[in-house]
XYZ file of N, CA, C and O in Angstrom:
532
model
N 7.478 17.150 -31.485
C 8.180 17.929 -30.547
C 9.541 16.977 -29.728
O 9.268 15.925 -29.336
N 10.504 17.872 -29.205
C 11.336 17.285 -28.632
C 12.079 18.437 -27.258
O 11.946 19.424 -27.828
N 12.103 17.895 -26.301
C 12.560 18.618 -25.043
C 14.287 18.380 -25.250
O 14.821 17.188 -25.308
N 14.897 19.448 -24.902
C 15.975 18.994 -25.087
C 16.912 19.414 -23.910
O 16.723 20.249 -22.980
N 17.779 18.405 -23.369
C 18.355 18.381 -22.047
C 19.318 19.507 -21.849
O 19.970 19.723 -22.820
N 19.550 19.948 -20.602
C 20.578 20.757 -20.293
C 21.874 20.573 -20.908
O 22.481 21.411 -21.430
N 22.565 19.224 -20.594
C 23.781 18.933 -21.317
C 23.844 18.829 -23.016
O 24.981 19.355 -23.179
N 22.857 18.515 -23.394
C 22.819 19.097 -24.897
C 22.963 20.450 -25.443
O 23.771 20.772 -26.273
N 22.450 21.425 -24.676
C 22.425 22.775 -24.914
C 23.588 23.494 -24.340
O 24.339 24.259 -25.241
N 24.118 22.689 -23.265
C 25.300 23.504 -22.905
C 26.643 22.847 -24.039
O 27.456 23.756 -24.462
N 26.542 21.967 -24.431
C 27.668 21.273 -25.216
C 27.386 21.939 -26.667
O 28.312 22.380 -27.382
N 26.382 22.158 -27.102
C 26.077 22.971 -28.379
C 26.188 24.372 -28.242
O 26.952 24.966 -29.238
N 26.060 25.174 -27.520
C 26.606 26.377 -26.716
C 28.284 26.218 -26.825
O 28.810 27.436 -27.303
N 28.698 25.351 -26.509
C 30.371 25.461 -26.379
C 30.818 24.937 -27.707
O 32.160 24.529 -28.045
N 29.863 24.639 -28.911
C 30.624 24.127 -29.917
C 30.988 22.587 -30.152
O 31.841 22.377 -30.858
N 30.659 21.892 -29.377
C 31.114 20.557 -29.046
C 30.395 19.722 -30.568
O 29.459 20.306 -30.646
N 31.331 19.227 -31.203
C 30.819 18.278 -32.243
C 30.639 17.045 -32.377
O 31.608 16.158 -32.197
N 29.330 16.711 -31.872
C 28.809 15.391 -31.751
C 27.283 15.034 -32.257
O 27.129 15.881 -32.720
N 26.997 13.892 -32.159
C 25.847 13.529 -32.766
C 24.709 14.157 -31.888
O 23.982 14.419 -32.540
N 24.791 14.441 -30.650
C 23.845 15.075 -29.824
C 23.816 16.549 -30.350
O 22.594 17.120 -30.598
N 24.811 17.146 -30.582
C 24.743 18.568 -30.941
C 24.313 19.091 -32.694
O 23.632 19.546 -32.400
N 24.983 17.834 -33.243
C 24.435 17.642 -34.500
C 23.063 17.653 -34.844
O 22.460 18.187 -35.596
N 22.534 16.888 -34.081
C 20.981 16.504 -33.790
C 20.384 17.893 -33.731
O 19.091 18.358 -34.259
N 20.962 18.307 -32.750
C 20.078 19.650 -32.244
C 20.387 20.952 -33.438
O 19.245 21.397 -33.741
N 21.467 20.932 -33.776
C 21.578 22.026 -35.193
C 20.649 21.704 -36.181
O 19.823 22.443 -36.654
N 20.398 20.315 -36.515
C 19.421 19.991 -37.491
C 18.115 20.307 -37.300
O 17.160 21.017 -37.985
N 17.665 20.087 -36.070
C 16.184 20.432 -35.439
C 16.114 21.809 -35.677
O 15.211 22.312 -35.808
N 16.954 22.685 -35.022
C 16.813 23.965 -35.210
C 16.823 24.626 -36.618
O 16.030 25.330 -36.716
N 17.786 24.110 -37.366
C 18.205 24.591 -38.779
C 16.790 24.152 -39.398
O 16.281 24.938 -40.381
N 16.075 23.171 -39.317
C 14.589 22.628 -39.820
C 13.459 23.452 -39.302
O 12.114 22.613 -39.525
N 13.851 23.895 -37.625
C 12.468 24.721 -37.420
C 11.723 23.775 -36.951
O 10.741 23.572 -36.570
N 11.952 22.584 -36.086
C 11.582 21.475 -35.668
C 10.967 22.391 -34.398
O 11.606 22.722 -33.556
N 9.941 21.662 -34.043
C 9.286 22.268 -32.575
C 10.347 21.627 -31.577
O 10.338 20.651 -31.266
N 11.035 22.476 -30.827
C 11.610 22.268 -29.566
C 11.611 23.052 -28.609
O 11.039 23.893 -28.682
N 12.059 22.410 -27.227
C 11.821 23.284 -26.283
C 12.388 22.510 -24.836
O 13.409 21.959 -24.894
N 12.416 23.690 -23.921
C 13.073 23.148 -22.518
C 11.778 23.199 -21.624
O 10.942 23.727 -21.748
N 12.369 23.264 -20.532
C 11.248 23.402 -19.219
C 12.129 24.317 -18.195
O 12.917 24.939 -18.198
N 10.927 24.999 -17.009
C 11.962 25.898 -16.340
C 13.120 25.401 -15.444
O 14.213 25.862 -15.169
N 13.490 23.714 -15.417
C 14.459 23.364 -14.653
C 15.837 23.553 -15.669
O 16.836 23.791 -14.860
N 15.211 23.011 -16.839
C 16.662 23.111 -17.747
C 17.236 24.575 -17.974
O 18.306 25.016 -17.823
N 16.279 25.295 -18.024
C 16.434 26.876 -17.949
C 17.158 27.438 -16.981
O 18.669 28.007 -16.980
N 17.035 26.990 -15.714
C 17.783 27.514 -14.279
C 18.839 26.834 -14.537
O 19.964 27.398 -13.987
N 19.161 25.604 -14.843
C 20.395 24.829 -14.947
C 21.300 25.350 -15.496
O 22.579 25.695 -15.347
N 20.940 25.957 -16.809
C 21.994 26.518 -17.812
C 22.355 27.969 -17.221
O 23.443 28.554 -17.215
N 21.439 28.858 -16.727
C 21.597 30.165 -16.385
C 22.516 30.102 -15.122
O 23.305 30.914 -15.084
N 22.358 28.860 -14.349
C 23.237 29.031 -13.054
C 24.651 28.747 -13.519
O 25.433 29.088 -12.661
N 24.953 28.353 -14.774
C 26.322 27.933 -15.094
C 27.030 29.462 -15.851
O 28.443 29.340 -15.956
N 26.524 30.418 -15.903
C 26.794 31.622 -16.395
C 28.048 32.041 -15.482
O 28.049 32.068 -14.342
N 28.909 32.553 -16.171
C 30.626 32.971 -15.659
C 30.118 34.737 -14.952
O 31.099 34.939 -14.384
N 29.363 35.096 -15.668
C 29.491 36.358 -15.532
C 28.068 37.198 -15.870
O 26.968 36.348 -16.252
N 27.476 37.976 -15.135
C 26.500 38.752 -15.312
C 25.887 39.114 -16.847
O 24.701 39.008 -17.419
N 27.065 39.293 -17.706
C 26.715 39.536 -18.986
C 26.413 38.340 -19.769
O 25.403 38.348 -20.709
N 27.342 37.326 -19.233
C 26.838 35.761 -19.980
C 25.437 35.239 -19.514
O 24.809 35.155 -20.289
N 25.328 35.717 -18.291
C 23.725 35.234 -17.725
C 22.612 35.883 -18.775
O 21.721 35.299 -19.039
N 23.061 37.429 -18.705
C 21.781 37.805 -19.948
C 21.912 37.484 -21.045
O 20.813 37.297 -21.880
N 23.166 37.179 -21.726
C 23.166 36.371 -23.051
C 22.381 35.173 -23.004
O 21.533 34.795 -24.096
N 22.602 34.304 -22.118
C 21.987 33.111 -22.144
C 20.428 33.242 -22.068
O 19.643 32.561 -22.426
N 20.321 34.159 -20.995
C 18.771 34.289 -20.946
C 17.947 34.756 -22.110
O 16.887 34.062 -22.342
N 18.406 35.686 -22.901
C 17.856 36.135 -24.277
C 18.134 34.710 -25.167
O 16.761 34.542 -25.975
N 18.870 34.035 -25.252
C 19.239 33.092 -26.157
C 17.940 32.102 -25.647
O 17.056 31.551 -26.788
N 17.941 31.509 -24.220
C 16.671 30.558 -24.115
C 15.482 31.011 -24.401
O 14.667 30.074 -24.384
N 15.024 32.361 -23.986
C 14.224 32.463 -24.245
C 13.198 32.599 -25.710
O 12.198 32.531 -25.806
N 14.104 31.996 -26.851
C 13.675 31.767 -28.047
C 13.054 30.310 -27.967
O 12.429 30.149 -29.014
N 13.349 29.571 -27.001
C 12.856 28.207 -26.999
C 11.248 28.017 -26.508
O 10.783 28.971 -25.565
N 10.507 27.283 -26.752
C 9.307 26.892 -26.131
C 9.432 26.398 -24.895
O 10.315 25.571 -24.683
N 8.644 26.728 -23.511
C 8.932 26.236 -22.543
C 7.581 25.323 -22.329
O 6.554 25.796 -22.311
N 7.905 24.099 -21.946
C 7.275 22.935 -21.593
C 7.011 22.979 -20.246
O 8.009 23.424 -19.352
N 5.490 22.987 -19.713
C 5.105 23.015 -18.172
C 4.795 21.357 -17.524
O 4.489 20.967 -18.307
N 4.923 21.617 -16.523
C 4.254 20.719 -15.573
C 2.897 21.168 -15.001
O 2.799 22.500 -15.039
N 1.903 20.428 -14.863
C 0.362 20.923 -14.856
C 0.302 20.895 -13.131
O -0.712 21.606 -13.062
N 1.015 20.625 -12.207
C 0.948 20.916 -10.893
C 1.048 19.781 -9.797
O 2.148 18.888 -10.107
N 0.601 19.767 -8.730
C 1.072 18.892 -7.578
C 0.931 17.187 -8.213
O 2.101 16.884 -7.860
N -0.058 17.306 -8.933
C 0.036 15.511 -9.169
C 1.294 15.318 -10.102
O 1.870 14.022 -10.106
N 2.345 16.389 -10.869
C 3.265 16.298 -11.497
C 4.125 15.635 -10.800
O 5.217 14.759 -11.277
N 4.533 16.261 -9.476
C 5.554 15.963 -8.508
C 5.603 14.794 -8.200
O 6.339 13.920 -7.586
N 4.010 14.311 -7.767
C 3.782 12.957 -7.050
C 4.352 11.773 -8.286
O 5.115 11.024 -7.936
N 4.221 12.079 -9.622
C 4.213 11.282 -10.703
C 5.938 10.879 -10.713
O 6.266 10.339 -10.759
N 6.635 12.324 -10.675
C 8.036 11.971 -10.418
C 8.749 11.508 -9.630
O 9.401 10.940 -9.654
N 8.165 11.751 -8.283
C 8.483 10.737 -6.863
C 8.241 9.622 -7.264
O 9.132 8.529 -6.896
N 6.988 9.232 -7.689
C 6.789 7.538 -8.056
C 7.790 7.110 -9.129
O 8.279 6.052 -8.812
N 8.159 7.948 -10.191
C 9.169 7.299 -10.862
C 10.407 7.090 -9.869
O 10.985 5.997 -10.557
N 10.757 7.587 -9.337
C 12.188 7.540 -8.628
C 11.814 6.193 -7.703
O 12.919 5.616 -7.525
N 10.514 6.048 -6.848
C 10.255 4.985 -6.128
C 10.477 3.748 -7.071
O 11.061 2.535 -7.023
N 9.575 3.757 -8.450
C 9.675 2.599 -9.513
C 11.042 2.268 -9.718
O 11.736 1.171 -10.013
N 11.931 3.185 -10.273
C 13.347 2.993 -10.448
C 14.364 2.518 -9.246
O 15.042 1.321 -9.240
N 13.994 3.034 -8.102
C 14.648 2.438 -6.882
C 14.514 1.061 -6.808
O 15.383 0.114 -6.337
N 13.119 0.705 -7.071
C 12.648 -0.898 -6.711
C 13.042 -1.535 -7.844
O 13.252 -2.578 -7.517
N 13.807 -1.084 -9.038
C 14.134 -1.718 -10.058
C 15.539 -1.944 -9.905
O 16.526 -2.434 -10.776
N 16.165 -1.226 -8.928
C 17.607 -1.345 -8.297
C 18.380 -0.139 -9.189
O 19.870 -0.306 -9.501
N 17.652 0.783 -9.639
C 18.299 2.081 -10.036
C 18.322 3.151 -9.460
O 17.216 3.626 -8.983
N 19.298 3.849 -9.382
C 19.287 5.058 -8.742
C 19.466 6.328 -9.448
O 20.262 6.360 -10.572
N 18.386 7.094 -9.391
C 18.450 8.238 -9.911
C 18.821 9.376 -9.192
O 18.610 9.704 -7.798
N 19.808 10.104 -9.371
C 20.871 11.006 -8.942
C 20.448 12.309 -8.617
O 21.029 13.166 -7.642
N 19.496 12.640 -9.493
C 19.031 13.896 -9.537
C 17.243 14.396 -9.398
O 16.844 13.723 -10.223
N 17.045 15.021 -8.450
C 15.479 15.492 -8.676
C 15.024 16.279 -9.852
O 13.893 15.963 -10.226
N 16.172 16.826 -10.424
C 15.867 18.058 -11.404
C 15.655 16.966 -12.611
O 14.637 16.926 -13.634
N 16.202 15.921 -12.741
C 16.441 15.046 -13.731
C 14.804 14.133 -13.645
O 14.231 13.856 -14.634
N 14.244 14.149 -12.502
C 12.952 13.406 -12.466
C 11.876 14.516 -12.999
O 11.059 13.872 -13.637
N 11.984 15.591 -12.944
C 10.918 16.497 -13.169
C 11.309 16.875 -14.713
O 10.123 16.992 -15.223
N 12.427 16.968 -15.201
C 12.471 16.820 -16.670
C 12.058 15.682 -17.355
O 11.142 15.935 -18.447
N 12.175 14.476 -16.612
C 11.695 13.297 -17.202
C 9.868 13.464 -17.236
O 9.208 13.104 -18.481
N 9.431 13.910 -15.990
C 7.980 14.287 -15.661
C 7.724 15.331 -17.098
O 6.410 14.949 -17.575
N 8.414 16.022 -17.336
C 8.131 17.009 -18.447
C 7.712 16.600 -19.407
O 6.730 16.889 -20.284
N 8.555 15.811 -20.080
C 8.828 15.325 -21.302
C 7.480 14.090 -21.213
O 6.523 14.407 -22.297
N 7.199 13.323 -19.924
C 5.899 12.339 -20.108
C 4.595 13.036 -20.438
O 3.767 12.884 -21.108
N 4.742 14.271 -19.553
C 3.294 15.019 -19.494
C 2.836 15.748 -20.779
O 1.694 15.601 -21.113
N 4.251 16.157 -21.572
C 3.660 17.002 -22.656
C 3.930 15.936 -24.092
O 3.937 16.410 -25.264
N 4.128 14.663 -23.600
C 4.123 13.322 -24.683
C 5.178 13.932 -25.658
O 5.030 13.941 -27.117
N 6.503 14.220 -25.386
C 7.411 14.715 -26.259
C 8.345 13.823 -25.909
O 8.786 13.337 -24.949
N 9.598 13.680 -27.263
C 10.670 13.114 -27.181
C 11.985 14.172 -26.174
O 11.257 15.289 -26.050
N 12.975 13.256 -25.707
C 13.502 13.854 -24.632
C 15.236 13.809 -25.350
O 15.445 12.375 -25.841
N 15.802 14.362 -25.664
C 17.050 14.829 -26.389
C 18.000 14.674 -25.319
O 18.253 15.890 -24.638
N 18.956 13.945 -24.941
C 19.716 13.890 -23.834
C 21.096 12.787 -23.825
O 21.202 11.754 -24.694
N 21.768 13.181 -23.205
C 23.514 12.562 -23.324
C 23.148 11.595 -22.105
O 23.572 10.479 -21.920
N 22.513 12.175 -20.753
C 22.379 11.744 -19.513
C 22.059 10.300 -19.286
O 20.834 9.963 -19.815
N 22.932 9.139 -18.805
C 22.543 8.033 -18.569
C 21.168 7.797 -17.433
O 20.710 6.733 -17.810
N 21.503 8.741 -16.554
C 19.850 8.517 -15.670
C 18.650 8.590 -16.667
O 17.818 7.714 -16.514
N 18.421 9.268 -17.681
C 17.404 9.209 -18.389
C 17.368 7.672 -19.250
O 15.809 7.155 -19.239
N 18.402 7.396 -19.553
C 18.379 6.106 -20.171
C 17.810 5.005 -19.291
O 16.986 4.115 -19.430
N 18.463 4.799 -17.815
C 18.043 4.012 -17.168
C 16.450 4.340 -16.881
O 15.920 3.335 -16.781
N 16.236 5.427 -16.374
C 14.757 5.836 -16.286
C 13.950 5.086 -17.481
O 13.064 4.339 -16.851
N 14.396 5.035 -18.393
C 13.339 5.087 -19.516
C 13.189 3.446 -19.567
O 12.224 2.704 -20.135
N 14.228 2.457 -18.998
C 13.846 0.974 -19.115
C 12.813 0.678 -18.012
O 12.207 -0.334 -18.037
N 12.655 1.564 -17.113
C 11.356 1.412 -16.103
C 10.439 2.191 -16.552
O 9.278 1.216 -16.168
N 10.268 3.064 -17.176
C 9.119 4.060 -17.222
C 9.126 4.056 -18.956
O 9.566 4.865 -19.539
N 8.113 3.395 -19.084
C 8.029 3.064 -20.815
C 7.208 4.456 -21.366
O 7.506 4.732 -22.740
N 6.837 5.180 -20.741
C 6.404 6.614 -21.153
C 7.300 7.693 -21.386
O 7.037 8.524 -21.841
N 8.681 7.386 -20.714
C 9.781 8.255 -21.134
C 10.291 7.895 -22.406
O 10.914 6.952 -22.643
N 10.251 8.404 -23.357
C 10.440 8.498 -24.767
C 11.939 9.253 -25.098
O 11.779 10.167 -25.044
N 12.765 8.573 -25.217
C 14.104 9.420 -25.654
C 14.472 9.102 -26.996
O 14.164 8.420 -27.649
N 14.803 10.373 -27.572
C 15.191 10.790 -28.868
C 16.267 9.815 -29.476
O 17.255 10.071 -29.025
N 16.230 8.945 -30.371
C 17.222 8.055 -30.523
C 17.914 8.713 -31.734
O 17.189 9.110 -32.744
N 19.343 8.431 -31.704
C 19.972 8.994 -32.518
C 20.835 7.986 -33.121
O 21.123 6.941 -32.652
């Protein structure tokens, strides 16, 4: 199972041809279990340029499996990840990225991402497993 980060989906939808979008294409074509979470869903939808595009994106994204966080302890764990990263000299720029990482950890799934914040997090948080290309 693989959690697909926002940037990979955006570039896939823009027909960017690179190793990440090619990997996503491979996963989709081979019916590999992939998904997103509510934060990725919201990030993609907020990028819509019109109501029509918003509806098309919504319909497309609803094909994905949605991975969830389990509750209050999930947010505590995400906050602690930030503390651990900061104490290791790593600044995580986005609360949403921490919640995406926590979703991958809790659901014991790989994360397919371009974002260097996740690679930096994984240096400190061994439970965060990045999909290696």
